[in-house]
PDB file of C-alpha atoms in Angstrom:
ATOM      1  CA  MET A   1     -33.147 -49.570  23.611  1.00 82.00           C
ATOM      2  CA  THR A   2     -34.169 -52.134  20.862  1.00 92.00           C
ATOM      3  CA  ARG A   3     -38.266 -51.814  20.166  1.00 96.00           C
ATOM      4  CA  VAL A   4     -40.139 -54.479  17.927  1.00 98.00           C
ATOM      5  CA  VAL A   5     -42.898 -52.689  15.517  1.00 98.00           C
ATOM      6  CA  ALA A   6     -45.061 -54.707  14.036  1.00 98.00           C
ATOM      7  CA  ASP A   7     -45.274 -52.362  10.768  1.00 98.00           C
ATOM      8  CA  ILE A   8     -48.420 -53.496   8.014  1.00 98.00           C
ATOM      9  CA  SER A   9     -50.417 -51.578   5.566  1.00 98.00           C
ATOM     10  CA  VAL A  10     -54.154 -53.162   6.431  1.00 98.00           C
ATOM     11  CA  SER A  11     -57.818 -52.234   4.685  1.00 98.00           C
ATOM     12  CA  VAL A  12     -59.999 -51.074   6.645  1.00 97.00           C
ATOM     13  CA  ASP A  13     -62.216 -54.046   6.994  1.00 97.00           C
ATOM     14  CA  GLY A  14     -59.077 -55.665   8.265  1.00 96.00           C
ATOM     15  CA  PHE A  15     -57.298 -57.782   5.429  1.00 97.00           C
ATOM     16  CA  VAL A  16     -53.492 -57.061   4.895  1.00 97.00           C
ATOM     17  CA  THR A  17     -54.309 -58.992   1.170  1.00 96.00           C
ATOM     18  CA  GLY A  18     -56.732 -59.183  -1.475  1.00 95.00           C
ATOM     19  CA  PRO A  19     -58.149 -62.973  -2.486  1.00 94.00           C
ATOM     20  CA  GLY A  20     -56.108 -65.085  -4.911  1.00 92.00           C
ATOM     21  CA  ALA A  21     -52.272 -63.062  -3.190  1.00 90.00           C
ATOM     22  CA  GLY A  22     -49.244 -65.053  -4.282  1.00 86.00           C
ATOM     23  CA  PRO A  23     -45.819 -64.658  -5.906  1.00 87.00           C
ATOM     24  CA  ASP A  24     -47.623 -63.821  -9.456  1.00 86.00           C
ATOM     25  CA  ASN A  25     -50.332 -61.887  -7.757  1.00 87.00           C
ATOM     26  CA  GLY A  26     -48.655 -60.177  -4.149  1.00 86.00           C
ATOM     27  CA  PHE A  27     -51.222 -57.936  -3.067  1.00 89.00           C
ATOM     28  CA  GLY A  28     -54.773 -60.011  -4.099  1.00 92.00           C
ATOM     29  CA  ASP A  29     -57.088 -59.090  -6.636  1.00 94.00           C
ATOM     30  CA  GLY A  30     -58.820 -55.750  -5.962  1.00 92.00           C
ATOM     31  CA  ALA A  31     -55.879 -55.377  -3.254  1.00 94.00           C
ATOM     32  CA  GLU A  32     -53.423 -52.469  -5.227  1.00 90.00           C
ATOM     33  CA  GLY A  33     -54.490 -49.491  -3.221  1.00 93.00           C
ATOM     34  CA  LEU A  34     -53.442 -51.364   0.165  1.00 95.00           C
ATOM     35  CA  HIS A  35     -49.953 -49.732  -0.444  1.00 95.00           C
ATOM     36  CA  ALA A  36     -50.762 -46.588  -2.644  1.00 96.00           C
ATOM     37  CA  TRP A  37     -49.215 -45.090   0.731  1.00 97.00           C
ATOM     38  CA  VAL A  38     -45.581 -46.537  -0.090  1.00 96.00           C
ATOM     39  CA  PHE A  39     -45.426 -44.936  -3.586  1.00 94.00           C
ATOM     40  CA  SER A  40     -47.148 -41.419  -2.488  1.00 96.00           C
ATOM     41  CA  ASP A  41     -45.681 -37.994  -2.819  1.00 95.00           C
ATOM     42  CA  ASP A  42     -47.923 -36.889  -0.345  1.00 97.00           C
ATOM     43  CA  GLU A  43     -45.770 -34.898   2.607  1.00 98.00           C
ATOM     44  CA  VAL A  44     -47.647 -37.264   5.525  1.00 98.00           C
ATOM     45  CA  ASP A  45     -46.450 -40.478   3.233  1.00 98.00           C
ATOM     46  CA  ARG A  46     -43.335 -39.552   2.488  1.00 97.00           C
ATOM     47  CA  ALA A  47     -42.660 -38.583   6.434  1.00 97.00           C
ATOM     48  CA  VAL A  48     -44.131 -41.704   7.740  1.00 98.00           C
ATOM     49  CA  LEU A  49     -41.790 -44.241   5.089  1.00 97.00           C
ATOM     50  CA  GLU A  50     -38.633 -42.535   5.552  1.00 97.00           C
ATOM     51  CA  GLU A  51     -38.875 -42.063   9.494  1.00 97.00           C
ATOM     52  CA  ALA A  52     -39.963 -46.233   9.271  1.00 97.00           C
ATOM     53  CA  THR A  53     -37.214 -47.143   6.858  1.00 97.00           C
ATOM     54  CA  SER A  54     -33.761 -45.051   8.924  1.00 96.00           C
ATOM     55  CA  ALA A  55     -34.695 -46.284  11.913  1.00 97.00           C
ATOM     56  CA  THR A  56     -35.158 -50.254  10.837  1.00 98.00           C
ATOM     57  CA  GLY A  57     -32.042 -52.413  11.813  1.00 97.00           C
ATOM     58  CA  ALA A  58     -33.227 -55.722  11.065  1.00 98.00           C
ATOM     59  CA  VAL A  59     -36.648 -56.944   9.733  1.00 98.00           C
ATOM     60  CA  VAL A  60     -39.016 -59.855  10.192  1.00 98.00           C
ATOM     61  CA  MET A  61     -41.087 -61.180   7.824  1.00 98.00           C
ATOM     62  CA  GLY A  62     -43.186 -64.448   7.282  1.00 96.00           C
ATOM     63  CA  ARG A  63     -42.364 -67.118   4.266  1.00 96.00           C
ATOM     64  CA  LYS A  64     -45.516 -66.104   1.883  1.00 94.00           C
ATOM     65  CA  LEU A  65     -44.007 -62.637   1.917  1.00 95.00           C
ATOM     66  CA  PHE A  66     -41.015 -63.665   1.354  1.00 96.00           C
ATOM     67  CA  ASP A  67     -42.021 -65.715  -1.721  1.00 95.00           C
ATOM     68  CA  VAL A  68     -43.528 -62.401  -3.255  1.00 94.00           C
ATOM     69  CA  ILE A  69     -40.852 -59.910  -2.759  1.00 95.00           C
ATOM     70  CA  ASP A  70     -38.552 -62.603  -4.116  1.00 95.00           C
ATOM     71  CA  GLY A  71     -40.720 -63.468  -6.855  1.00 93.00           C
ATOM     72  CA  PRO A  72     -39.468 -62.269 -10.458  1.00 90.00           C
ATOM     73  CA  TYR A  73     -42.347 -59.515  -9.763  1.00 89.00           C
ATOM     74  CA  GLY A  74     -40.531 -58.336  -6.206  1.00 92.00           C
ATOM     75  CA  TRP A  75     -38.212 -56.371  -5.540  1.00 93.00           C
ATOM     76  CA  SER A  76     -35.416 -54.848  -7.431  1.00 91.00           C
ATOM     77  CA  ASP A  77     -32.133 -52.302  -7.153  1.00 87.00           C
ATOM     78  CA  GLU A  78     -34.885 -49.620  -7.173  1.00 89.00           C
ATOM     79  CA  VAL A  79     -38.162 -50.906  -5.514  1.00 90.00           C
ATOM     80  CA  GLY A  80     -37.446 -52.939  -2.020  1.00 91.00           C
ATOM     81  CA  TYR A  81     -37.542 -52.320   1.273  1.00 93.00           C
ATOM     82  CA  GLY A  82     -38.620 -48.583   1.900  1.00 90.00           C
ATOM     83  CA  ALA A  83     -39.957 -49.228  -1.480  1.00 88.00           C
ATOM     84  CA  ARG A  84     -38.148 -46.468  -3.310  1.00 85.00           C
ATOM     85  CA  HIS A  85     -35.831 -46.500  -0.669  1.00 86.00           C
ATOM     86  CA  ALA A  86     -34.532 -50.233  -1.600  1.00 86.00           C
ATOM     87  CA  ALA A  87     -32.939 -50.257   1.567  1.00 91.00           C
ATOM     88  CA  LYS A  88     -31.641 -53.632   2.524  1.00 95.00           C
ATOM     89  CA  PRO A  89     -31.091 -54.298   6.330  1.00 97.00           C
ATOM     90  CA  PRO A  90     -30.843 -57.967   7.540  1.00 98.00           C
ATOM     91  CA  PHE A  91     -34.117 -59.729   7.027  1.00 98.00           C
ATOM     92  CA  PHE A  92     -35.016 -62.856   8.947  1.00 98.00           C
ATOM     93  CA  VAL A  93     -37.801 -64.847   7.593  1.00 98.00           C
ATOM     94  CA  VAL A  94     -40.265 -67.200   9.689  1.00 98.00           C
ATOM     95  CA  THR A  95     -40.705 -70.860   7.613  1.00 97.00           C
ATOM     96  CA  SER A  96     -40.621 -74.281   7.892  1.00 96.00           C
ATOM     97  CA  SER A  97     -38.103 -75.317   4.987  1.00 96.00           C
ATOM     98  CA  GLU A  98     -35.550 -73.203   3.664  1.00 95.00           C
ATOM     99  CA  PRO A  99     -35.968 -72.097   0.178  1.00 95.00           C
ATOM    100  CA  GLU A 100     -33.487 -74.380  -2.812  1.00 94.00           C
ATOM    101  CA  SER A 101     -32.317 -70.599  -3.967  1.00 95.00           C
ATOM    102  CA  VAL A 102     -32.630 -67.159  -3.580  1.00 96.00           C
ATOM    103  CA  ARG A 103     -33.018 -64.867  -6.493  1.00 96.00           C
ATOM    104  CA  LEU A 104     -32.328 -61.597  -4.402  1.00 95.00           C
ATOM    105  CA  ALA A 105     -29.244 -63.047  -2.293  1.00 94.00           C
ATOM    106  CA  VAL A 106     -26.544 -61.363  -3.949  1.00 93.00           C
ATOM    107  CA  SER A 107     -27.878 -58.354  -2.932  1.00 93.00           C
ATOM    108  CA  HIS A 108     -29.762 -58.923   0.468  1.00 95.00           C
ATOM    109  CA  ASP A 109     -28.664 -61.266   3.578  1.00 96.00           C
ATOM    110  CA  PHE A 110     -31.867 -63.358   4.511  1.00 97.00           C
ATOM    111  CA  THR A 111     -31.691 -65.743   7.130  1.00 98.00           C
ATOM    112  CA  PHE A 112     -34.205 -68.690   7.680  1.00 98.00           C
ATOM    113  CA  VAL A 113     -35.506 -69.391  10.507  1.00 98.00           C
ATOM    114  CA  LEU A 114     -37.042 -72.597  11.264  1.00 98.00           C
ATOM    115  CA  ASP A 115     -38.512 -71.911  14.612  1.00 96.00           C
ATOM    116  CA  GLY A 116     -40.953 -69.766  15.119  1.00 96.00           C
ATOM    117  CA  PRO A 117     -41.822 -65.598  14.913  1.00 97.00           C
ATOM    118  CA  ALA A 118     -40.372 -65.247  18.751  1.00 97.00           C
ATOM    119  CA  ALA A 119     -37.079 -66.554  17.512  1.00 98.00           C
ATOM    120  CA  ALA A 120     -36.938 -64.635  14.686  1.00 98.00           C
ATOM    121  CA  VAL A 121     -37.247 -61.464  17.025  1.00 98.00           C
ATOM    122  CA  ALA A 122     -34.732 -62.283  18.868  1.00 98.00           C
ATOM    123  CA  GLN A 123     -32.431 -63.366  15.968  1.00 98.00           C
ATOM    124  CA  ALA A 124     -33.037 -59.632  14.685  1.00 98.00           C
ATOM    125  CA  ARG A 125     -32.468 -57.926  18.018  1.00 97.00           C
ATOM    126  CA  ALA A 126     -29.063 -59.602  18.170  1.00 97.00           C
ATOM    127  CA  VAL A 127     -28.114 -57.533  14.821  1.00 97.00           C
ATOM    128  CA  ALA A 128     -30.077 -54.462  15.074  1.00 97.00           C
ATOM    129  CA  GLY A 129     -27.673 -52.400  17.138  1.00 95.00           C
ATOM    130  CA  ASP A 130     -29.597 -48.872  18.920  1.00 95.00           C
ATOM    131  CA  LYS A 131     -32.344 -49.548  15.908  1.00 97.00           C
ATOM    132  CA  ASP A 132     -35.599 -51.225  15.592  1.00 98.00           C
ATOM    133  CA  VAL A 133     -36.678 -54.384  14.711  1.00 98.00           C
ATOM    134  CA  TYR A 134     -39.542 -53.831  12.388  1.00 98.00           C
ATOM    135  CA  VAL A 135     -42.214 -57.061  11.795  1.00 98.00           C
ATOM    136  CA  MET A 136     -43.160 -55.995   8.050  1.00 96.00           C
ATOM    137  CA  GLY A 137     -45.674 -58.604   7.487  1.00 88.00           C
ATOM    138  CA  GLY A 138     -47.569 -60.722   6.423  1.00 92.00           C
ATOM    139  CA  GLY A 139     -50.788 -61.023   8.791  1.00 94.00           C
ATOM    140  CA  GLU A 140     -50.062 -64.410  10.636  1.00 94.00           C
ATOM    141  CA  VAL A 141     -46.808 -63.347  11.237  1.00 97.00           C
ATOM    142  CA  VAL A 142     -47.743 -60.106  12.989  1.00 97.00           C
ATOM    143  CA  ARG A 143     -50.087 -62.342  14.995  1.00 95.00           C
ATOM    144  CA  GLY A 144     -48.136 -64.656  16.233  1.00 95.00           C
ATOM    145  CA  CYS A 145     -45.233 -61.973  17.300  1.00 96.00           C
ATOM    146  CA  LEU A 146     -48.207 -59.752  18.857  1.00 95.00           C
ATOM    147  CA  ASP A 147     -49.160 -63.809  20.722  1.00 95.00           C
ATOM    148  CA  ALA A 148     -46.057 -64.516  21.399  1.00 95.00           C
ATOM    149  CA  GLY A 149     -45.880 -60.823  23.716  1.00 95.00           C
ATOM    150  CA  VAL A 150     -42.679 -59.791  21.287  1.00 97.00           C
ATOM    151  CA  VAL A 151     -43.875 -56.343  19.952  1.00 97.00           C
ATOM    152  CA  ASP A 152     -43.442 -52.861  21.798  1.00 97.00           C
ATOM    153  CA  GLN A 153     -45.080 -51.038  18.994  1.00 98.00           C
ATOM    154  CA  LEU A 154     -47.961 -51.652  16.407  1.00 98.00           C
ATOM    155  CA  SER A 155     -48.389 -49.583  13.382  1.00 98.00           C
ATOM    156  CA  LEU A 156     -51.095 -49.923  11.040  1.00 98.00           C
ATOM    157  CA  HIS A 157     -51.500 -47.937   7.653  1.00 98.00           C
ATOM    158  CA  ILE A 158     -55.105 -47.918   7.501  1.00 98.00           C
ATOM    159  CA  SER A 159     -56.132 -47.803   3.666  1.00 97.00           C
ATOM    160  CA  PRO A 160     -59.098 -46.644   1.845  1.00 97.00           C
ATOM    161  CA  LEU A 161     -60.471 -50.056   0.987  1.00 96.00           C
ATOM    162  CA  VAL A 162     -62.673 -52.512   1.494  1.00 97.00           C
ATOM    163  CA  LEU A 163     -61.360 -55.648   0.613  1.00 96.00           C
ATOM    164  CA  GLY A 164     -64.502 -57.864   1.725  1.00 96.00           C
ATOM    165  CA  ASP A 165     -61.862 -60.791   1.895  1.00 96.00           C
ATOM    166  CA  GLY A 166     -58.317 -61.995   1.874  1.00 95.00           C
ATOM    167  CA  SER A 167     -55.568 -62.575   4.492  1.00 95.00           C
ATOM    168  CA  PRO A 168     -57.286 -61.175   8.068  1.00 95.00           C
ATOM    169  CA  LEU A 169     -54.911 -59.506  10.159  1.00 95.00           C
ATOM    170  CA  PHE A 170     -56.723 -59.891  13.992  1.00 92.00           C
ATOM    171  CA  ASP A 171     -58.055 -63.564  12.819  1.00 87.00           C
ATOM    172  CA  GLY A 172     -58.246 -65.361  16.421  1.00 85.00           C
ATOM    173  CA  THR A 173     -55.513 -63.572  18.188  1.00 84.00           C
ATOM    174  CA  THR A 174     -55.004 -62.704  21.386  1.00 87.00           C
ATOM    175  CA  ALA A 175     -56.445 -59.955  23.293  1.00 90.00           C
ATOM    176  CA  ARG A 176     -54.139 -57.185  24.033  1.00 91.00           C
ATOM    177  CA  ARG A 177     -54.809 -53.498  24.944  1.00 95.00           C
ATOM    178  CA  LEU A 178     -53.140 -51.021  23.050  1.00 97.00           C
ATOM    179  CA  THR A 179     -52.166 -47.181  24.385  1.00 97.00           C
ATOM    180  CA  GLN A 180     -51.763 -44.747  21.022  1.00 97.00           C
ATOM    181  CA  ARG A 181     -49.038 -42.541  20.312  1.00 97.00           C
ATOM    182  CA  ASP A 182     -49.600 -41.139  16.849  1.00 97.00           C
ATOM    183  CA  VAL A 183     -51.892 -40.635  14.022  1.00 98.00           C
ATOM    184  CA  ARG A 184     -51.397 -38.925  10.415  1.00 98.00           C
ATOM    185  CA  VAL A 185     -53.644 -38.601   8.049  1.00 98.00           C
ATOM    186  CA  SER A 186     -52.888 -38.665   4.252  1.00 98.00           C
ATOM    187  CA  PRO A 187     -55.271 -38.905   1.111  1.00 97.00           C
ATOM    188  CA  HIS A 188     -53.933 -42.818   0.903  1.00 97.00           C
ATOM    189  CA  ALA A 189     -54.357 -44.064   4.042  1.00 98.00           C
ATOM    190  CA  VAL A 190     -53.983 -43.282   7.804  1.00 98.00           C
ATOM    191  CA  HIS A 191     -51.169 -44.171   9.591  1.00 98.00           C
ATOM    192  CA  VAL A 192     -51.729 -45.523  13.684  1.00 98.00           C
ATOM    193  CA  ILE A 193     -48.712 -45.813  15.890  1.00 98.00           C
ATOM    194  CA  TRP A 194     -49.552 -47.935  19.385  1.00 98.00           C
ATOM    195  CA  ASP A 195     -47.507 -49.079  21.853  1.00 98.00           C
ATOM    196  CA  VAL A 196     -48.732 -52.500  23.093  1.00 97.00           C
ATOM    197  CA  GLU A 197     -49.037 -53.390  26.746  1.00 92.00           C
ATOM    198  CA  ASP A 198     -50.138 -56.542  27.031  1.00 71.00           C
TER     199      ASP A 198
END
């Protein structure tokens, strides 16, 4: 059965980007280390990334994240979803308006969903087959999916950074009870998976 996994990197103090994040500064100021684990050669980090990438049947993301990955410094043929795996599952972008153009349209399948994160998850489920739907961010979309009750698992990659400011992950989200399922530690992140119970 297809699961919906909210999967995102976060600082110790709960930020998914540093301040000033945008298409020309994707991670935000001082936040490059948030995703160091993704490009690590550490065996734990590699296993976590490979497992998630191979389990992905479709991806949900927000418009801000889409603008970064489709921007001039975003994904390429060598680096994309799953970092060096550059996997190309179908992508569903939660947005209030479609972009005028899409740089990655020749190589990636993007659907722009105008009626919220729960609708994007429903569309992603419909095409994921026997694989999972991954909600990769940003924080607002992860919160929206948690608030809508459509997330089965929460997977956080807690990077050893205190950013002090940026885009918060849990800013006003609905209370949820979690059951811890897995914890793996590398020099670059603590990878934790919880089942979302409520």
